[in-house]
Amino acid sequence: MTLPPLITFKQVSKFYGRGEAMIRALDHIDLSISQGEFVAIMGPSGSGKSTAMNIIGGLDVPSSGEYFFQGIPTSSFDRSQLTLLRRHMLGFVFQGFNLLARTSAVENVELPLVYRGMDHRERRRLALAALEQVGLKGRESHTTQELSGGQQQRVAIARAIVTNPAVLLADEPTGNLDTRTSFEIMELIARLNRENGITVIMVTHEEDIAAYGKRLLRFVDGRLASDQVRVKEPDHVL
Amino acid sequence: MFFETAKLAWRAISRNMLRSFLTVLGVVIGVAAVIAMVTVGNGTTARVKDELSRLGTNTLFVRPGQWGPGRVSTEAKRFTDKDVQAIREQVTGLRAVAPVNRGTATVIAGGANHSTSAIGTTNDYLIAQDWDLAFGRNFLPNEDRGSHAACIIGETVRKELFGAANPVGQNIRVSNIACPVIGILAVKGQSGMGDDQDDTVIMPLKLHQRRIGGTTTISSIILSAQDGVATSKVQSDVESLLRERRRIAIGREDDFSVNDMSQIAAAMTGTTVLLTGLLGAVAAVSLLVGGIGIMNIMLVSVTERTREIGIRLAIGALEGQVLTQFLVEAVMLSIFGGVTGIMTGLALAFGVVSYLQVPFVTSPTIIALAFVFSAAIGMIFGYFPARRAAQLNPIEALRHE
């Protein structure tokens, strides 16, 4: 018996507007991603990579076609079912970190657990463990403003993995960071993929960041232009 | 989870303390006004009731016309000596029957003059009112008949005219009638309605009718039942006697009224009920305005925190959880206003009550009501902004700057 792939797109399209002015953000995409992969998605702006990411993340729904998560079709999901999919299966890391302002690191990390109704002590324990995993031990009580960009992104990663999700979705995770910090963050994400077996799907427009992925998808004009698996490990060594 | 939400809400409110306070000012003022006025009103009512009960529950007031809020009829026939006589003879169980006419008069003694209320009555008046004399005597039979002038004066009048001296035996002029002072009333102080009961001159009814009222009729009768006699019995006896004497057909309404103190108190409280209603309307308007203020600021807050809402929705907050968060915030805000209003109102009332020297009577009902209402305001006016927050599209919310 083979497990269905984690993520499957079957003829997924996304249109905006109608008639002459209609934009095809995604044009009949077929795609599948298995457990444990590290997928980098690249493409010029407007190529549909963000739309694909939003559909995978349950933040958006296809106009046509079907998105299967663990073999389950999601087209019949309503808003709260999509929320529950995000809550239990997905972790998000954004370009702009998207942490709650004036809130301590540990409270930011606890947030997804709050919505799961987990009790305070258990929550705190898991959040502290997640912060330790991203190398922020000792900065738990710092508020967002007291942390550097790299540290903020580490908090965001801790928040994404604290629920032990099946997939980590990273939308340009290094877009707001300098080169050195970018590589540090990528090392962290690669380690989580390698050691924890967490599936990573990452959108980026930097080749050297995309090089961390084991598989590279290129989107052009709403279509999947290429899909290559990398054998070579990146040569950056920090 | 609830505790979590409450903590979050409190954080959002306290982060903008000044703004929060200004937002709920409408609720604060509305609630404070109601609490203050109801508390002061309660104090005054308590004071009046206390005064009235001190007058005794066995006292009845007979007046022409129907008496009550909005029911004063001036057309009704006044009473005559014969009515008084008939009550005295035909109604049993009475301790005192006092005809009473009132008017204002200027009293003069030596160089001093003073305007006061002149009461024309009989010795029964002092019995019915349980009013003792501090000095002197009450009316003799010949004075009662009106053949000789005589005056009993209250303490205020005495002070105004004679200062420290004892005026018993001296002559005063009451509306140009020469009148010897035969007695001085014991001090009674302010009435429940706030007027000075000691500011009065009591004279025989006949004299009063002739020289002050210019009439032969009587405007009211005060009755006092004997101890152990039910006032309701006396009341109905007097009513049927007067109906007969005033030839009121069966089925028609009385053109007079016989009330005891509790009924008069009820009539007075009736006025209070009207006032309370008016007050309620004012409160409702100010709470409405306060509610709109809360809705407004919650809408601003939702816009300001669009990104935060987006984050929460993206990482797994259900619509209901976001809705609850904003609703709790609005309710907490309005309860904060309500509680501040209750405390402000009580403080205000305490000040006014001390100034008026009436008892401080708080009403737990109105306080509870104010609390519940302010919470409801938050609930009602917070719902729309909270729903708007909950229904945001997470992608757009996250993109919001």
PDB file of N, CA, C and O in Angstrom, chain A residues 200-234:
ATOM      1  N   VAL A 200       9.143  20.990   3.360  1.00  0.00           N
ATOM      2  CA  VAL A 200       9.282  22.438   3.224  1.00  0.00           C
ATOM      3  C   VAL A 200       8.926  22.841   1.800  1.00  0.00           C
ATOM      4  O   VAL A 200       9.409  22.236   0.846  1.00  0.00           O
ATOM      5  N   ILE A 201       8.060  23.814   1.675  1.00  0.00           N
ATOM      6  CA  ILE A 201       7.766  24.403   0.366  1.00  0.00           C
ATOM      7  C   ILE A 201       8.058  25.885   0.486  1.00  0.00           C
ATOM      8  O   ILE A 201       7.495  26.556   1.365  1.00  0.00           O
ATOM      9  N   MET A 202       8.964  26.362  -0.364  1.00  0.00           N
ATOM     10  CA  MET A 202       9.449  27.725  -0.192  1.00  0.00           C
ATOM     11  C   MET A 202       9.399  28.495  -1.510  1.00  0.00           C
ATOM     12  O   MET A 202       9.831  27.986  -2.537  1.00  0.00           O
ATOM     13  N   VAL A 203       8.868  29.669  -1.453  1.00  0.00           N
ATOM     14  CA  VAL A 203       8.888  30.551  -2.612  1.00  0.00           C
ATOM     15  C   VAL A 203      10.053  31.515  -2.455  1.00  0.00           C
ATOM     16  O   VAL A 203      10.270  32.051  -1.360  1.00  0.00           O
ATOM     17  N   THR A 204      10.811  31.709  -3.505  1.00  0.00           N
ATOM     18  CA  THR A 204      11.896  32.692  -3.435  1.00  0.00           C
ATOM     19  C   THR A 204      12.189  33.187  -4.842  1.00  0.00           C
ATOM     20  O   THR A 204      11.780  32.585  -5.822  1.00  0.00           O
ATOM     21  N   HIS A 205      12.873  34.306  -4.956  1.00  0.00           N
ATOM     22  CA  HIS A 205      13.329  34.692  -6.281  1.00  0.00           C
ATOM     23  C   HIS A 205      14.845  34.832  -6.331  1.00  0.00           C
ATOM     24  O   HIS A 205      15.406  35.392  -7.240  1.00  0.00           O
ATOM     25  N   GLU A 206      15.494  34.271  -5.306  1.00  0.00           N
ATOM     26  CA  GLU A 206      16.957  34.291  -5.297  1.00  0.00           C
ATOM     27  C   GLU A 206      17.471  32.882  -5.560  1.00  0.00           C
ATOM     28  O   GLU A 206      17.129  31.941  -4.839  1.00  0.00           O
ATOM     29  N   GLU A 207      18.332  32.770  -6.576  1.00  0.00           N
ATOM     30  CA  GLU A 207      18.831  31.448  -6.963  1.00  0.00           C
ATOM     31  C   GLU A 207      19.578  30.763  -5.827  1.00  0.00           C
ATOM     32  O   GLU A 207      19.406  29.580  -5.588  1.00  0.00           O
ATOM     33  N   ASP A 208      20.413  31.552  -5.123  1.00  0.00           N
ATOM     34  CA  ASP A 208      21.236  30.892  -4.091  1.00  0.00           C
ATOM     35  C   ASP A 208      20.406  30.454  -2.874  1.00  0.00           C
ATOM     36  O   ASP A 208      20.804  29.565  -2.141  1.00  0.00           O
ATOM     37  N   ILE A 209      19.238  31.092  -2.712  1.00  0.00           N
ATOM     38  CA  ILE A 209      18.341  30.644  -1.642  1.00  0.00           C
ATOM     39  C   ILE A 209      17.607  29.397  -2.114  1.00  0.00           C
ATOM     40  O   ILE A 209      17.493  28.399  -1.389  1.00  0.00           O
ATOM     41  N   ALA A 210      17.167  29.442  -3.364  1.00  0.00           N
ATOM     42  CA  ALA A 210      16.451  28.297  -3.925  1.00  0.00           C
ATOM     43  C   ALA A 210      17.345  27.057  -3.952  1.00  0.00           C
ATOM     44  O   ALA A 210      16.865  25.934  -3.866  1.00  0.00           O
ATOM     45  N   ALA A 211      18.656  27.302  -4.005  1.00  0.00           N
ATOM     46  CA  ALA A 211      19.613  26.192  -4.069  1.00  0.00           C
ATOM     47  C   ALA A 211      19.560  25.298  -2.837  1.00  0.00           C
ATOM     48  O   ALA A 211      20.011  24.155  -2.872  1.00  0.00           O
ATOM     49  N   TYR A 212      19.000  25.797  -1.765  1.00  0.00           N
ATOM     50  CA  TYR A 212      18.863  24.965  -0.557  1.00  0.00           C
ATOM     51  C   TYR A 212      17.835  23.868  -0.760  1.00  0.00           C
ATOM     52  O   TYR A 212      17.828  22.869  -0.069  1.00  0.00           O
ATOM     53  N   GLY A 213      16.894  24.106  -1.694  1.00  0.00           N
ATOM     54  CA  GLY A 213      15.847  23.100  -1.931  1.00  0.00           C
ATOM     55  C   GLY A 213      16.390  21.889  -2.654  1.00  0.00           C
ATOM     56  O   GLY A 213      17.415  21.950  -3.337  1.00  0.00           O
ATOM     57  N   LYS A 214      15.730  20.772  -2.481  1.00  0.00           N
ATOM     58  CA  LYS A 214      16.165  19.557  -3.164  1.00  0.00           C
ATOM     59  C   LYS A 214      15.432  19.407  -4.481  1.00  0.00           C
ATOM     60  O   LYS A 214      15.732  18.542  -5.274  1.00  0.00           O
ATOM     61  N   ARG A 215      14.392  20.216  -4.648  1.00  0.00           N
ATOM     62  CA  ARG A 215      13.630  20.149  -5.879  1.00  0.00           C
ATOM     63  C   ARG A 215      13.240  21.577  -6.217  1.00  0.00           C
ATOM     64  O   ARG A 215      12.894  22.350  -5.322  1.00  0.00           O
ATOM     65  N   LEU A 216      13.321  21.937  -7.490  1.00  0.00           N
ATOM     66  CA  LEU A 216      13.061  23.315  -7.887  1.00  0.00           C
ATOM     67  C   LEU A 216      11.939  23.367  -8.919  1.00  0.00           C
ATOM     68  O   LEU A 216      12.009  22.695  -9.955  1.00  0.00           O
ATOM     69  N   LEU A 217      10.900  24.122  -8.593  1.00  0.00           N
ATOM     70  CA  LEU A 217       9.804  24.332  -9.535  1.00  0.00           C
ATOM     71  C   LEU A 217       9.914  25.751 -10.070  1.00  0.00           C
ATOM     72  O   LEU A 217      10.112  26.681  -9.298  1.00  0.00           O
ATOM     73  N   ARG A 218       9.794  25.885 -11.394  1.00  0.00           N
ATOM     74  CA  ARG A 218       9.805  27.227 -11.970  1.00  0.00           C
ATOM     75  C   ARG A 218       8.448  27.504 -12.592  1.00  0.00           C
ATOM     76  O   ARG A 218       7.961  26.729 -13.408  1.00  0.00           O
ATOM     77  N   PHE A 219       7.849  28.608 -12.207  1.00  0.00           N
ATOM     78  CA  PHE A 219       6.567  29.011 -12.768  1.00  0.00           C
ATOM     79  C   PHE A 219       6.788  30.137 -13.765  1.00  0.00           C
ATOM     80  O   PHE A 219       7.559  31.057 -13.493  1.00  0.00           O
ATOM     81  N   VAL A 220       6.128  30.056 -14.886  1.00  0.00           N
ATOM     82  CA  VAL A 220       6.124  31.159 -15.846  1.00  0.00           C
ATOM     83  C   VAL A 220       4.705  31.302 -16.376  1.00  0.00           C
ATOM     84  O   VAL A 220       4.119  30.324 -16.855  1.00  0.00           O
ATOM     85  N   ASP A 221       4.152  32.481 -16.270  1.00  0.00           N
ATOM     86  CA  ASP A 221       2.812  32.772 -16.792  1.00  0.00           C
ATOM     87  C   ASP A 221       1.759  31.749 -16.367  1.00  0.00           C
ATOM     88  O   ASP A 221       0.931  31.297 -17.157  1.00  0.00           O
ATOM     89  N   GLY A 222       1.803  31.410 -15.120  1.00  0.00           N
ATOM     90  CA  GLY A 222       0.759  30.524 -14.590  1.00  0.00           C
ATOM     91  C   GLY A 222       0.952  29.065 -14.937  1.00  0.00           C
ATOM     92  O   GLY A 222       0.113  28.232 -14.645  1.00  0.00           O
ATOM     93  N   ARG A 223       2.061  28.766 -15.586  1.00  0.00           N
ATOM     94  CA  ARG A 223       2.328  27.363 -15.924  1.00  0.00           C
ATOM     95  C   ARG A 223       3.612  26.904 -15.250  1.00  0.00           C
ATOM     96  O   ARG A 223       4.486  27.716 -14.947  1.00  0.00           O
ATOM     97  N   LEU A 224       3.696  25.598 -15.080  1.00  0.00           N
ATOM     98  CA  LEU A 224       4.892  25.013 -14.487  1.00  0.00           C
ATOM     99  C   LEU A 224       5.911  24.839 -15.614  1.00  0.00           C
ATOM    100  O   LEU A 224       5.771  23.981 -16.483  1.00  0.00           O
ATOM    101  N   ALA A 225       6.952  25.702 -15.633  1.00  0.00           N
ATOM    102  CA  ALA A 225       7.899  25.675 -16.748  1.00  0.00           C
ATOM    103  C   ALA A 225       8.937  24.577 -16.582  1.00  0.00           C
ATOM    104  O   ALA A 225       9.376  23.980 -17.560  1.00  0.00           O
ATOM    105  N   SER A 226       9.353  24.326 -15.334  1.00  0.00           N
ATOM    106  CA  SER A 226      10.302  23.230 -15.141  1.00  0.00           C
ATOM    107  C   SER A 226      10.167  22.657 -13.744  1.00  0.00           C
ATOM    108  O   SER A 226       9.686  23.316 -12.832  1.00  0.00           O
ATOM    109  N   ASP A 227      10.578  21.440 -13.601  1.00  0.00           N
ATOM    110  CA  ASP A 227      10.482  20.736 -12.326  1.00  0.00           C
ATOM    111  C   ASP A 227      11.701  19.836 -12.241  1.00  0.00           C
ATOM    112  O   ASP A 227      11.765  18.783 -12.854  1.00  0.00           O
ATOM    113  N   GLN A 228      12.766  20.307 -11.536  1.00  0.00           N
ATOM    114  CA  GLN A 228      13.990  19.511 -11.508  1.00  0.00           C
ATOM    115  C   GLN A 228      14.354  19.120 -10.088  1.00  0.00           C
ATOM    116  O   GLN A 228      14.157  19.899  -9.145  1.00  0.00           O
ATOM    117  N   VAL A 229      14.888  17.963  -9.971  1.00  0.00           N
ATOM    118  CA  VAL A 229      15.396  17.506  -8.681  1.00  0.00           C
ATOM    119  C   VAL A 229      16.892  17.727  -8.665  1.00  0.00           C
ATOM    120  O   VAL A 229      17.588  17.393  -9.618  1.00  0.00           O
ATOM    121  N   ARG A 230      17.365  18.329  -7.586  1.00  0.00           N
ATOM    122  CA  ARG A 230      18.792  18.613  -7.459  1.00  0.00           C
ATOM    123  C   ARG A 230      19.475  17.449  -6.788  1.00  0.00           C
ATOM    124  O   ARG A 230      18.943  16.877  -5.846  1.00  0.00           O
ATOM    125  N   VAL A 231      20.650  17.129  -7.290  1.00  0.00           N
ATOM    126  CA  VAL A 231      21.409  16.085  -6.608  1.00  0.00           C
ATOM    127  C   VAL A 231      22.531  16.709  -5.803  1.00  0.00           C
ATOM    128  O   VAL A 231      22.943  16.192  -4.775  1.00  0.00           O
ATOM    129  N   LYS A 232      22.961  17.852  -6.290  1.00  0.00           N
ATOM    130  CA  LYS A 232      24.121  18.489  -5.682  1.00  0.00           C
ATOM    131  C   LYS A 232      23.698  19.311  -4.450  1.00  0.00           C
ATOM    132  O   LYS A 232      22.696  20.025  -4.474  1.00  0.00           O
ATOM    133  N   GLU A 233      24.452  19.137  -3.404  1.00  0.00           N
ATOM    134  CA  GLU A 233      24.203  19.935  -2.207  1.00  0.00           C
ATOM    135  C   GLU A 233      24.737  21.351  -2.422  1.00  0.00           C
ATOM    136  O   GLU A 233      25.677  21.539  -3.199  1.00  0.00           O
ATOM    137  N   PRO A 234      24.165  22.350  -1.839  1.00  0.00           N
ATOM    138  CA  PRO A 234      24.690  23.701  -2.023  1.00  0.00           C
ATOM    139  C   PRO A 234      26.128  23.802  -1.509  1.00  0.00           C
ATOM    140  O   PRO A 234      26.505  23.101  -0.578  1.00  0.00           O
TER     141      PRO A 234
END
